[in-house]
PDB file of C-alpha atoms and ligand atoms in Angstrom:
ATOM      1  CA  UNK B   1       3.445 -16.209 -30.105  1.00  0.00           C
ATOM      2  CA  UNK B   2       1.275 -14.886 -27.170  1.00  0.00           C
ATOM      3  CA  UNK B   3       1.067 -10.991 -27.257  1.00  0.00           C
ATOM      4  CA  UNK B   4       2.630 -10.573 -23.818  1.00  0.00           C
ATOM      5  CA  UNK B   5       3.938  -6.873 -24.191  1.00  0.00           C
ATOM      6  CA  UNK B   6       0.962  -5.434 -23.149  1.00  0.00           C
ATOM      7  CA  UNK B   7       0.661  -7.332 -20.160  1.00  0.00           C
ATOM      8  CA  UNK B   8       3.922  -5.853 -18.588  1.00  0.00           C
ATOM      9  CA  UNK B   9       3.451  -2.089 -17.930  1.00  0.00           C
ATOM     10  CA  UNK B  10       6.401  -0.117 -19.079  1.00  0.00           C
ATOM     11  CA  UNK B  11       8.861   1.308 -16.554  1.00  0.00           C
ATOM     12  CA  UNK B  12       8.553   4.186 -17.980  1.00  0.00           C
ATOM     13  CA  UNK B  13       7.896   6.018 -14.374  1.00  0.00           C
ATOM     14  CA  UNK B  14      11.180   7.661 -13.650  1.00  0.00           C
ATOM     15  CA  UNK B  15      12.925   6.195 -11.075  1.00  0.00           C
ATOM     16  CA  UNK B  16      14.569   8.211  -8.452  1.00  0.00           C
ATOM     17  CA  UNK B  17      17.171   7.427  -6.767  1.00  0.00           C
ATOM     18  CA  UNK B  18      18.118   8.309  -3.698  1.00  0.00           C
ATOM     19  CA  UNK B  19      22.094   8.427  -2.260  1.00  0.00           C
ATOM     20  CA  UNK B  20      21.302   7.006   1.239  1.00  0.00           C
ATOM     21  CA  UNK B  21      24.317   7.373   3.767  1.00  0.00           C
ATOM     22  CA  UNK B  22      24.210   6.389   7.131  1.00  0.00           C
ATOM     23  CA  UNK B  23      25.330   9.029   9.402  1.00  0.00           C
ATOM     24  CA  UNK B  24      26.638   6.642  12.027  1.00  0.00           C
ATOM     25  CA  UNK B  25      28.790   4.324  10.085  1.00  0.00           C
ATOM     26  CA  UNK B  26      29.043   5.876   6.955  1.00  0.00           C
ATOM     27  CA  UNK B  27      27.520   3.035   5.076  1.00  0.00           C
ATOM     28  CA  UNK B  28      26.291   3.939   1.730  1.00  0.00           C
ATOM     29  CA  UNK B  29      23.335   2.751  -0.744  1.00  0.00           C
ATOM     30  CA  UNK B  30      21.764   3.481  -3.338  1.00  0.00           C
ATOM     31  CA  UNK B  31      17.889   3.849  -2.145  1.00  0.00           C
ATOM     32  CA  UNK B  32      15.477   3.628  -4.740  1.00  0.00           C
ATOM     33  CA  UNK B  33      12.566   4.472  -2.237  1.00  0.00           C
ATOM     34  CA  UNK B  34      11.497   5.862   0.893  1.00  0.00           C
ATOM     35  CA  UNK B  35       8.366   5.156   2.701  1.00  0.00           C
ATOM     36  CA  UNK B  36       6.282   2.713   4.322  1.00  0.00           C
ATOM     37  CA  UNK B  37       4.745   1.022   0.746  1.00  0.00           C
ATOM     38  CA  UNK B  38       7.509   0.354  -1.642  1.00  0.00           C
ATOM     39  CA  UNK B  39       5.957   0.020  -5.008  1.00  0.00           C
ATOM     40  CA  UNK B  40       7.873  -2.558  -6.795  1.00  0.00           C
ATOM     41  CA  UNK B  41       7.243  -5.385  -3.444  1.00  0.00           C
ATOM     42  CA  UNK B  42       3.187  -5.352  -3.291  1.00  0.00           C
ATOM     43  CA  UNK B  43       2.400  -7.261   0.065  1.00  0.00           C
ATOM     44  CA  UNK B  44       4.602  -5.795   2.285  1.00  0.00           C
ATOM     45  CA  UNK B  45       4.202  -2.377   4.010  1.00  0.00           C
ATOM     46  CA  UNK B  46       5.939  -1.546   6.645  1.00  0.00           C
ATOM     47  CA  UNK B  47       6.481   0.184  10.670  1.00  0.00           C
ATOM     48  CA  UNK B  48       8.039   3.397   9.126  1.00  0.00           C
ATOM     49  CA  UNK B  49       9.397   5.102   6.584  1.00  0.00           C
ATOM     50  CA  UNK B  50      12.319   3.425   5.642  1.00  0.00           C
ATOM     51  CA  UNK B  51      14.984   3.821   2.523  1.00  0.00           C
ATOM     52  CA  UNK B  52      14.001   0.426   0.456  1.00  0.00           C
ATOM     53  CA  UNK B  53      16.461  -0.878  -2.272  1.00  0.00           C
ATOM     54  CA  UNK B  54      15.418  -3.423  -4.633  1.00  0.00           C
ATOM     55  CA  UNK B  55      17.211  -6.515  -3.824  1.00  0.00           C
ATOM     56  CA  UNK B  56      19.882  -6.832  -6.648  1.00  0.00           C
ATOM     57  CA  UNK B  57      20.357 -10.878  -5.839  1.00  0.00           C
ATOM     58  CA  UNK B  58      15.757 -11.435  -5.960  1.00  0.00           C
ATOM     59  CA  UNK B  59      15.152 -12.905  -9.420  1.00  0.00           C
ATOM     60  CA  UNK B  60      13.176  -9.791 -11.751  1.00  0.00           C
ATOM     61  CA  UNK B  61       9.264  -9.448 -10.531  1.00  0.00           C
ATOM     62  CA  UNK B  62       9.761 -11.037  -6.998  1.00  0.00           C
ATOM     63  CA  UNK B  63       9.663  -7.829  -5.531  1.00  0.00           C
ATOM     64  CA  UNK B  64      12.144  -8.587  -2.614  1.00  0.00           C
ATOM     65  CA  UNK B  65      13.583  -5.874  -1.302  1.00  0.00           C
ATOM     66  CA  UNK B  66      16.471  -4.755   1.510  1.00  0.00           C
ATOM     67  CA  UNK B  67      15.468  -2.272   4.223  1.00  0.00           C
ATOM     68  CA  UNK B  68      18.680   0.166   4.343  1.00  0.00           C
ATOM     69  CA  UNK B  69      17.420   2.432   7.070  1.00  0.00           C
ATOM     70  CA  UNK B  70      15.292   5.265   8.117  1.00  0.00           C
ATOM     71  CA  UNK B  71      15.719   9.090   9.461  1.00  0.00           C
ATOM     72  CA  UNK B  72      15.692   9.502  13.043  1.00  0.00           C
ATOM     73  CA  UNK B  73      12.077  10.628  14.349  1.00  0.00           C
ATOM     74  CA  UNK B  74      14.304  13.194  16.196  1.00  0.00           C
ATOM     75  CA  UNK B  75      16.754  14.852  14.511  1.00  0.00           C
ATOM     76  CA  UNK B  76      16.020  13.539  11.484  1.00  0.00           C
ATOM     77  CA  UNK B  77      19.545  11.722  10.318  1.00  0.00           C
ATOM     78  CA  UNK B  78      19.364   9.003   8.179  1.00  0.00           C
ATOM     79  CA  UNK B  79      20.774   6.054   9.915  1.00  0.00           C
ATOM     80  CA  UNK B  80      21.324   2.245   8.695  1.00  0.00           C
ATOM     81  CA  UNK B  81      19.115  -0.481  10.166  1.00  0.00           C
ATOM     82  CA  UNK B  82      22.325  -1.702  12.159  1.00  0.00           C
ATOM     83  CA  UNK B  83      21.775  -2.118  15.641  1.00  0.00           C
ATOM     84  CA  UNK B  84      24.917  -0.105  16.174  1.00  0.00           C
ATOM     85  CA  UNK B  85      23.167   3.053  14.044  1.00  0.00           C
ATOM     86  CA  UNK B  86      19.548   2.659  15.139  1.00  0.00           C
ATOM     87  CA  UNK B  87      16.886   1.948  17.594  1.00  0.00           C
ATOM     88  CA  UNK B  88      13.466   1.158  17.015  1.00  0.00           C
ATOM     89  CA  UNK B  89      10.601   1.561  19.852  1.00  0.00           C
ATOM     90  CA  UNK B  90       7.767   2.852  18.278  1.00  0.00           C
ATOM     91  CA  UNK B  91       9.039   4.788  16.020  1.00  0.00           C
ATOM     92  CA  UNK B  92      12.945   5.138  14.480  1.00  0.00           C
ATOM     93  CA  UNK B  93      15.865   6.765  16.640  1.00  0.00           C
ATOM     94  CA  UNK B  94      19.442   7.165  16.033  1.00  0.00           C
ATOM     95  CA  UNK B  95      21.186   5.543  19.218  1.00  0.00           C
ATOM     96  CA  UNK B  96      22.327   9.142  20.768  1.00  0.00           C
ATOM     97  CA  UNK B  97      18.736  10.129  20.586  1.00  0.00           C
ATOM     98  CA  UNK B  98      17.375   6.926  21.881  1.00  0.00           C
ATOM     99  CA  UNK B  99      19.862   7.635  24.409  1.00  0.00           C
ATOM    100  CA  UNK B 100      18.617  11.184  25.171  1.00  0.00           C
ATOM    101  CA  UNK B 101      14.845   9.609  25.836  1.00  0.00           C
ATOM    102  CA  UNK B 102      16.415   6.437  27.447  1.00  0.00           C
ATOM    103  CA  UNK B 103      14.426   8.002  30.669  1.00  0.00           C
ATOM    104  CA  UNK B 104      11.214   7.816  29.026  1.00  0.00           C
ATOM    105  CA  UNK B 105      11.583   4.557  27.710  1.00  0.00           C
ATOM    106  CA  UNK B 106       9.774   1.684  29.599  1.00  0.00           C
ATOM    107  CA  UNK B 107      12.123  -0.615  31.547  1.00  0.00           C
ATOM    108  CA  UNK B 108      12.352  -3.614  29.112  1.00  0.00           C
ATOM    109  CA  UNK B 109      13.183  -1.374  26.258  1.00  0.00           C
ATOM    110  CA  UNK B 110      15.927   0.683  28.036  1.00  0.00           C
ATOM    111  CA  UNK B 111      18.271  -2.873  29.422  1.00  0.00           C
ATOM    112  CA  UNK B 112      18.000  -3.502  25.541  1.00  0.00           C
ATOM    113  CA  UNK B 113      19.120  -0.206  24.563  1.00  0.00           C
ATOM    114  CA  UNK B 114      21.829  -0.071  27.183  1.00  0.00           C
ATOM    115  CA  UNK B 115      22.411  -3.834  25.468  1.00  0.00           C
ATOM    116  CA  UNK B 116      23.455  -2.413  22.486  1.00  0.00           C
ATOM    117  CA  UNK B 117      25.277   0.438  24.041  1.00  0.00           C
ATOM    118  CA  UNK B 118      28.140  -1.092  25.689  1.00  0.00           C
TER     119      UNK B 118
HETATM  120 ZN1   ZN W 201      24.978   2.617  10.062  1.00  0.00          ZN
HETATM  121 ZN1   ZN W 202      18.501  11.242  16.190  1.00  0.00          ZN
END
């Protein structure tokens, strides 16, 4: 009996979608954004733009959502948040361009990056 319709905006806002790929490992997602505030998860912002999906499996108005990945700050490839495909100090890298700036890279950060390297 409670008029709750016009509580719940509409989704009337188109959605886009975007076809995120991982250049690395090929992985594929459907994105539905990119940036550091998703829209449909309030609290949470976060380090860098990222490709956000809504979690299929988070019950309707939870607003949980799966980080797919990010472009490289570099060269700008969109990699998956696999530790295999990316590197994060300060900002995103694909691994061959964290490996390019391994040099510049204080000590700490480069043993991990030669960690995931093998
Ligand atoms: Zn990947
Ligand atoms: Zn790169």
């Amino acid at each position: 009996m409670m008029a709750d319709d016009d509580k719940k905006p509409k989704e009337e806002v188109e959605q886009l979608v975007y076809d995120f790929k991982c250049s690395s490992c090929a992985m594929e997602e459907k994105a539905h954004y990119k940036g550091k505030n998703p829209p449909f998860s309030r609290n949470l912002s976060l380090k860098y733009p990222s490709y956000v999906m809504k979690d299929p499996f988070s019950p309707p108005g939870k607003g949980e959502i799966l980080v797919l990945g990010s472009d490289c700050s570099v060269c700008g490839i969109s990699i998956c948040i696999n530790k295999e495909c990316s590197f994060f100090y300060l900002k995103m890298y694909c691994i061959p361009c964290a490996l390019n700036l391994n040099e510049t890279f204080p000590i700490e950060v480069k043993s991990k990056l030669l960690q995931i390297k093998k």
